[in-house]
Tab-separated table of C-alpha atoms and ligand atoms in Angstrom:
chain	number	residue	atom	x	y	z
A	800	UNK	CA	16.810	6.193	22.066
A	801	UNK	CA	15.182	9.502	23.175
A	802	UNK	CA	11.802	9.052	24.803
A	803	UNK	CA	8.835	11.015	23.490
A	804	UNK	CA	5.395	9.967	24.767
A	805	UNK	CA	3.733	10.041	21.333
A	806	UNK	CA	6.560	8.168	19.639
A	807	UNK	CA	6.414	5.616	22.459
A	808	UNK	CA	2.720	4.977	21.755
A	809	UNK	CA	3.414	4.584	18.029
A	810	UNK	CA	6.351	2.302	18.751
A	811	UNK	CA	4.125	0.001	20.830
A	812	UNK	CA	1.552	0.028	18.043
A	813	UNK	CA	4.175	-0.791	15.382
A	814	UNK	CA	5.354	-3.764	17.407
A	815	UNK	CA	1.789	-5.048	17.798
A	816	UNK	CA	1.178	-4.649	14.046
A	817	UNK	CA	4.018	-6.974	13.098
A	818	UNK	CA	1.452	-9.760	13.617
A	819	UNK	CA	-0.272	-8.664	10.416
A	820	UNK	CA	2.894	-8.822	8.304
A	821	UNK	CA	3.013	-11.433	5.549
A	822	UNK	CA	6.524	-12.789	6.029
A	823	UNK	CA	6.343	-16.531	5.302
A	824	UNK	CA	9.747	-16.617	3.599
A	825	UNK	CA	11.997	-14.624	5.956
A	826	UNK	CA	9.896	-15.097	9.092
A	827	UNK	CA	11.096	-11.578	9.938
A	828	UNK	CA	7.936	-9.473	10.143
A	829	UNK	CA	8.081	-5.673	10.237
A	830	UNK	CA	5.514	-2.902	10.560
A	831	UNK	CA	5.253	0.871	10.319
A	832	UNK	CA	2.835	3.414	11.750
A	833	UNK	CA	2.278	6.724	9.991
A	834	UNK	CA	0.748	9.440	12.181
A	835	UNK	CA	-1.443	12.181	10.672
A	836	UNK	CA	-1.928	15.703	12.021
A	837	UNK	CA	-5.486	14.689	13.064
A	838	UNK	CA	-4.069	12.008	15.390
A	839	UNK	CA	-5.378	9.232	13.129
A	840	UNK	CA	-2.709	6.777	12.062
A	841	UNK	CA	-2.117	4.382	9.191
A	842	UNK	CA	-0.557	0.940	9.585
A	843	UNK	CA	1.803	-0.575	7.040
A	844	UNK	CA	3.174	-4.097	7.186
A	845	UNK	CA	5.889	-5.927	5.324
A	846	UNK	CA	4.359	-8.089	2.580
A	847	UNK	CA	6.785	-10.616	1.139
A	848	UNK	CA	6.754	-12.079	-2.345
A	849	UNK	CA	8.110	-15.449	-3.411
A	850	UNK	CA	9.952	-13.344	-6.000
A	851	UNK	CA	11.876	-11.713	-3.151
A	852	UNK	CA	12.648	-8.376	-4.788
A	853	UNK	CA	8.919	-7.587	-5.079
A	854	UNK	CA	8.497	-7.556	-1.300
A	855	UNK	CA	6.607	-4.472	-0.067
A	856	UNK	CA	8.475	-2.732	2.750
A	857	UNK	CA	6.301	-1.760	5.729
A	858	UNK	CA	7.061	1.948	5.407
A	859	UNK	CA	6.257	2.110	1.692
A	860	UNK	CA	3.062	0.168	2.353
A	861	UNK	CA	1.895	2.715	4.967
A	862	UNK	CA	2.835	5.713	2.826
A	863	UNK	CA	1.100	4.448	-0.323
A	864	UNK	CA	-2.041	3.773	1.737
A	865	UNK	CA	-1.894	7.408	2.875
A	866	UNK	CA	-1.654	8.620	-0.732
A	867	UNK	CA	-4.621	6.472	-1.825
A	868	UNK	CA	-6.602	7.882	1.128
A	869	UNK	CA	-5.618	11.435	0.067
A	870	UNK	CA	-3.976	12.216	3.409
A	871	UNK	CA	-0.235	11.890	2.683
A	872	UNK	CA	0.220	15.676	3.015
A	873	UNK	CA	-1.068	15.384	6.596
A	874	UNK	CA	1.666	12.920	7.675
A	875	UNK	CA	3.617	14.146	10.702
A	876	UNK	CA	5.614	11.115	11.839
A	877	UNK	CA	6.486	7.571	10.895
A	878	UNK	CA	7.692	4.942	13.317
A	879	UNK	CA	8.976	1.455	12.522
A	880	UNK	CA	8.941	-1.734	14.572
A	881	UNK	CA	12.758	-1.754	14.299
A	882	UNK	CA	15.471	0.818	13.473
A	883	UNK	CA	15.345	2.428	10.035
A	884	UNK	CA	17.647	0.923	7.442
A	885	UNK	CA	19.672	3.211	5.218
A	886	UNK	CA	17.354	2.690	2.231
A	887	UNK	CA	14.305	3.462	4.388
A	888	UNK	CA	15.871	6.716	5.575
A	889	UNK	CA	16.572	7.615	1.934
A	890	UNK	CA	12.961	6.805	1.035
A	891	UNK	CA	11.563	9.148	3.694
A	892	UNK	CA	14.151	11.817	3.021
A	893	UNK	CA	13.022	12.126	-0.622
A	894	UNK	CA	9.239	12.218	0.012
A	895	UNK	CA	7.511	15.226	-1.547
A	896	UNK	CA	5.450	15.725	1.642
A	897	UNK	CA	8.607	16.363	3.684
A	898	UNK	CA	11.104	17.392	4.806
A	899	UNK	CA	11.218	14.785	7.570
A	900	UNK	CA	13.979	14.527	10.167
A	901	UNK	CA	15.235	11.536	12.126
A	902	UNK	CA	13.915	11.813	15.711
A	903	UNK	CA	15.172	8.413	16.881
A	904	UNK	CA	16.662	5.369	15.199
A	905	UNK	CA	13.141	4.042	14.535
A	906	UNK	CA	11.255	7.330	13.999
A	907	UNK	CA	11.201	10.228	11.527
A	908	UNK	CA	9.169	13.368	12.176
A	909	UNK	CA	8.108	16.031	9.708
A	910	UNK	CA	9.800	19.427	10.052
A	911	UNK	CA	7.775	21.754	12.253
A	912	UNK	CA	6.500	18.854	14.389
A	913	UNK	CA	9.783	17.965	16.032
A	914	UNK	CA	9.351	20.023	19.235
A	915	UNK	CA	8.812	17.951	22.350
A	916	UNK	CA	5.080	17.556	22.991
A	917	UNK	CA	4.029	19.054	19.636
A	918	UNK	CA	2.913	15.793	18.025
A	919	UNK	CA	-0.828	15.031	18.102
A	920	UNK	CA	-2.006	12.288	20.443
A	921	UNK	CA	-2.615	9.093	18.449
A	922	UNK	CA	-6.339	8.374	18.049
A	923	UNK	CA	-7.998	5.593	16.043
A	924	UNK	CA	-6.537	4.147	12.840
A	925	UNK	CA	-7.706	5.914	9.691
A	926	UNK	CA	-10.271	3.864	7.785
A	927	UNK	CA	-8.767	3.096	4.366
A	928	UNK	CA	-11.982	1.868	2.744
A	929	UNK	CA	-14.514	3.759	0.636
A	930	UNK	CA	-17.737	4.663	2.380
A	931	UNK	CA	-19.745	2.899	-0.330
A	932	UNK	CA	-20.896	-0.487	-1.540
A	933	UNK	CA	-21.274	-1.761	-5.083
A	934	UNK	CA	-23.511	-4.249	-6.851
A	935	UNK	CA	-22.484	-7.311	-8.869
A	936	UNK	CA	-22.159	-5.462	-12.177
A	937	UNK	CA	-18.677	-4.062	-12.950
A	938	UNK	CA	-20.026	-0.591	-13.761
A	939	UNK	CA	-20.246	0.676	-10.176
A	940	UNK	CA	-16.687	-0.449	-9.354
A	941	UNK	CA	-15.382	1.169	-12.530
A	942	UNK	CA	-17.136	4.459	-11.735
A	943	UNK	CA	-15.412	4.546	-8.321
A	944	UNK	CA	-12.004	3.560	-9.647
A	945	UNK	CA	-12.006	6.341	-12.234
A	946	UNK	CA	-12.325	8.843	-9.394
A	947	UNK	CA	-9.661	7.059	-7.338
A	948	UNK	CA	-7.146	7.319	-10.197
A	949	UNK	CA	-7.138	11.098	-9.685
A	950	UNK	CA	-5.328	10.507	-6.376
A	951	UNK	CA	-2.273	8.968	-8.107
A	952	UNK	CA	1.077	10.673	-7.489
A	953	UNK	CA	2.728	10.506	-10.908
A	954	UNK	CA	5.272	13.312	-11.465
A	955	UNK	CA	7.580	10.946	-13.410
A	956	UNK	CA	5.154	9.140	-15.726
A	957	UNK	CA	1.992	11.280	-15.841
A	958	UNK	CA	0.320	7.870	-16.088
A	959	UNK	CA	-2.294	7.751	-13.294
A	960	UNK	CA	-3.537	4.291	-12.386
A	961	UNK	CA	-6.443	3.580	-10.057
A	962	UNK	CA	-7.188	0.236	-8.426
A	963	UNK	CA	-10.147	-0.772	-6.310
A	964	UNK	CA	-10.128	-4.092	-4.497
A	965	UNK	CA	-13.439	-5.416	-3.289
A	966	UNK	CA	-12.883	-7.816	-0.397
A	967	UNK	CA	-15.190	-10.544	0.834
A	968	UNK	CA	-18.117	-8.919	2.714
A	969	UNK	CA	-17.832	-5.824	0.505
A	970	UNK	CA	-15.015	-3.615	1.858
A	971	UNK	CA	-13.685	-1.410	-0.982
A	972	UNK	CA	-9.942	-0.709	-0.810
A	973	UNK	CA	-8.444	1.980	-3.080
A	974	UNK	CA	-4.925	1.957	-4.478
A	975	UNK	CA	-3.010	4.363	-6.722
A	976	UNK	CA	0.477	4.417	-8.168
A	977	UNK	CA	2.871	6.400	-5.991
A	978	UNK	CA	6.057	7.592	-7.644
A	979	UNK	CA	9.349	8.465	-5.962
A	980	UNK	CA	12.591	10.035	-7.182
A	981	UNK	CA	14.149	6.577	-6.768
A	982	UNK	CA	12.277	4.588	-9.417
A	983	UNK	CA	12.997	1.329	-7.628
A	984	UNK	CA	10.689	2.627	-4.849
A	985	UNK	CA	7.706	3.353	-7.129
A	986	UNK	CA	4.663	1.264	-6.337
A	987	UNK	CA	1.858	0.381	-8.748
A	988	UNK	CA	-1.792	0.916	-7.884
A	989	UNK	CA	-2.640	-2.809	-7.749
A	990	UNK	CA	0.154	-3.643	-5.310
A	991	UNK	CA	-0.624	-0.555	-3.218
A	992	UNK	CA	-4.201	-1.798	-2.717
A	993	UNK	CA	-3.002	-5.349	-1.932
A	994	UNK	CA	-0.616	-3.913	0.666
A	995	UNK	CA	-3.454	-2.014	2.336
A	996	UNK	CA	-5.518	-5.206	2.578
A	997	UNK	CA	-2.690	-6.827	4.556
A	998	UNK	CA	-1.940	-3.765	6.715
A	999	UNK	CA	-5.562	-3.669	7.875
A	1000	UNK	CA	-6.018	-7.439	7.973
A	1001	UNK	CA	-9.030	-7.226	5.647
A	1002	UNK	CA	-10.761	-10.286	4.145
A	1003	UNK	CA	-9.545	-11.816	0.875
A	1004	UNK	CA	-9.994	-9.722	-2.294
A	1005	UNK	CA	-12.684	-10.954	-4.693
A	1006	UNK	CA	-12.831	-8.330	-7.448
A	1007	UNK	CA	-10.267	-5.831	-8.696
A	1008	UNK	CA	-11.258	-2.822	-10.787
A	1009	UNK	CA	-8.475	-1.103	-12.677
A	1010	UNK	CA	-8.229	2.001	-14.768
A	1011	UNK	CA	-5.645	4.209	-16.367
A	1012	UNK	CA	-7.332	7.447	-17.327
A	1013	UNK	CA	-4.850	8.132	-20.143
A	1014	UNK	CA	-4.614	4.585	-21.547
A	1015	UNK	CA	-7.647	2.507	-22.584
A	1016	UNK	CA	-5.355	-0.495	-23.127
A	1017	UNK	CA	-3.736	-0.456	-19.652
A	1018	UNK	CA	-2.963	-3.855	-18.149
A	1019	UNK	CA	-1.207	-4.997	-14.939
A	1020	UNK	CA	2.585	-5.059	-15.150
A	1021	UNK	CA	4.522	-8.268	-14.512
A	1022	UNK	CA	5.249	-7.357	-10.885
A	1023	UNK	CA	1.550	-6.804	-10.175
A	1024	UNK	CA	0.621	-10.056	-11.933
A	1025	UNK	CA	3.077	-11.875	-9.657
A	1026	UNK	CA	1.677	-10.338	-6.460
A	1027	UNK	CA	-1.908	-10.926	-7.582
A	1028	UNK	CA	-1.109	-14.591	-8.294
A	1029	UNK	CA	0.444	-14.952	-4.840
A	1030	UNK	CA	-1.869	-12.850	-2.684
A	1031	UNK	CA	-5.188	-12.647	-4.515
A	1032	UNK	CA	-5.456	-15.765	-6.722
A	1033	UNK	CA	-9.255	-15.914	-6.514
A	1034	UNK	CA	-9.821	-12.357	-7.663
A	1035	UNK	CA	-11.600	-11.374	-10.870
A	1036	UNK	CA	-10.038	-8.372	-12.581
A	1037	UNK	CA	-12.092	-5.829	-14.448
A	1038	UNK	CA	-9.929	-3.613	-16.641
A	1039	UNK	CA	-11.454	-0.339	-17.811
A	1040	UNK	CA	-11.486	0.020	-21.597
A	1041	UNK	CA	-13.040	3.491	-21.489
A	1042	UNK	CA	-15.694	3.705	-24.216
A	1043	UNK	CA	-15.872	-0.068	-24.842
A	1044	UNK	CA	-16.903	-2.770	-22.317
A	1045	UNK	CA	-14.339	-3.634	-19.604
A	1046	UNK	CA	-12.095	-6.660	-20.040
A	1047	UNK	CA	-12.274	-9.478	-17.507
A	1048	UNK	CA	-9.375	-11.733	-16.435
A	1049	UNK	CA	-8.109	-13.818	-13.520
A	1050	UNK	CA	-4.587	-13.735	-12.063
A	1051	UNK	CA	-3.868	-17.224	-13.448
A	1052	UNK	CA	-4.924	-16.139	-16.935
A	1053	UNK	CA	-2.594	-13.130	-16.676
A	1054	UNK	CA	0.312	-15.184	-15.318
A	1055	UNK	CA	-0.067	-18.866	-16.176
A	1056	UNK	CA	2.092	-21.301	-14.237
A	1057	UNK	CA	3.148	-18.655	-11.733
A	1058	UNK	CA	5.900	-19.216	-9.175
A	1059	UNK	CA	4.348	-19.017	-5.727
A	1060	UNK	CA	7.251	-20.239	-3.639
A	1061	UNK	CA	5.660	-23.263	-1.951
A	1062	UNK	CA	9.009	-25.089	-1.858
A	1063	UNK	CA	10.548	-22.136	0.006
A	1064	UNK	CA	8.264	-22.460	2.996
A	1065	UNK	CA	9.596	-24.247	6.056
A	1066	UNK	CA	7.658	-27.354	7.025
A	1067	UNK	CA	6.243	-26.718	10.489
B	817	LIG	N1	1.684	1.274	-13.092
B	817	LIG	C1	0.681	0.818	-12.277
B	817	LIG	O1	0.275	1.511	-11.336
B	817	LIG	N2	0.163	-0.423	-12.510
B	817	LIG	C2	0.576	-1.249	-13.518
B	817	LIG	O2	0.223	-2.416	-13.538
B	817	LIG	C3	1.417	-0.705	-14.581
B	817	LIG	C4	2.234	0.490	-14.201
B	817	LIG	C5	2.276	2.578	-12.802
B	817	LIG	C6	3.690	2.523	-12.249
B	817	LIG	C7	4.244	3.855	-12.676
B	817	LIG	O3	3.855	4.830	-11.725
B	817	LIG	C8	3.544	4.155	-13.978
B	817	LIG	O4	2.354	3.357	-13.972
B	817	LIG	C9	4.375	3.837	-15.213
B	817	LIG	O5	4.847	2.527	-15.171
């Protein structure tokens, strides 16, 4: 594996971040680090679902956090805690912010940044949270989430969704839907925000504000209901109904009797 000082730093960071992965079923944690041209970087961890196919890959988790933070166009490199798999290489290869090129078996670098020494020195992680706090009424959260929805990357659907997760102690985590030429790699806004909470090891979500600017009847899809039931069961959802009052629900109301995989966990 070629040695590049910046990639080496990111590699070390990716390995350390595997501790934040949610991998109770495979016990095979993975993490990604996405470096921005400013030197700030974004972590992404693997987040497993009891419905295995809904597992968030580390790389997709980091990239969707970058889109929600409006910095995806500033990505210059992405490094994994282990070698890229074929599907991960295909994911990066098709990103609209590219082209990216493989620089090592665990690292892809954006074209123009591949020269030795050209990459910025990694600084602090980028803060993913809004620089704001909200009161107990749903109105403030809904006002923020309507602005967040404008960050969605939706060339396939033109259906922008915004999510805002409020964690315990008030951190506000944005999420948007991020589309990809391979539809199986598209991530919804709700799951994008949940992934960011895990990547940054933030406290448990308490409220989720959701909006679709083009659909006053928008509601979480089945995949999002599953992940909310597993990862954020104590969250209250507030769904924007545009001109009429928002609709309130809990994950268990949206997905009664959900499968959460307790029997799959190894007894320790
Ligand atoms: N979408 C969400 O972001 N959340 C949902 O719960 C429903 C669907 C996105 C995914 C895709 O980008 C587009 O909306 C159409 O399904």
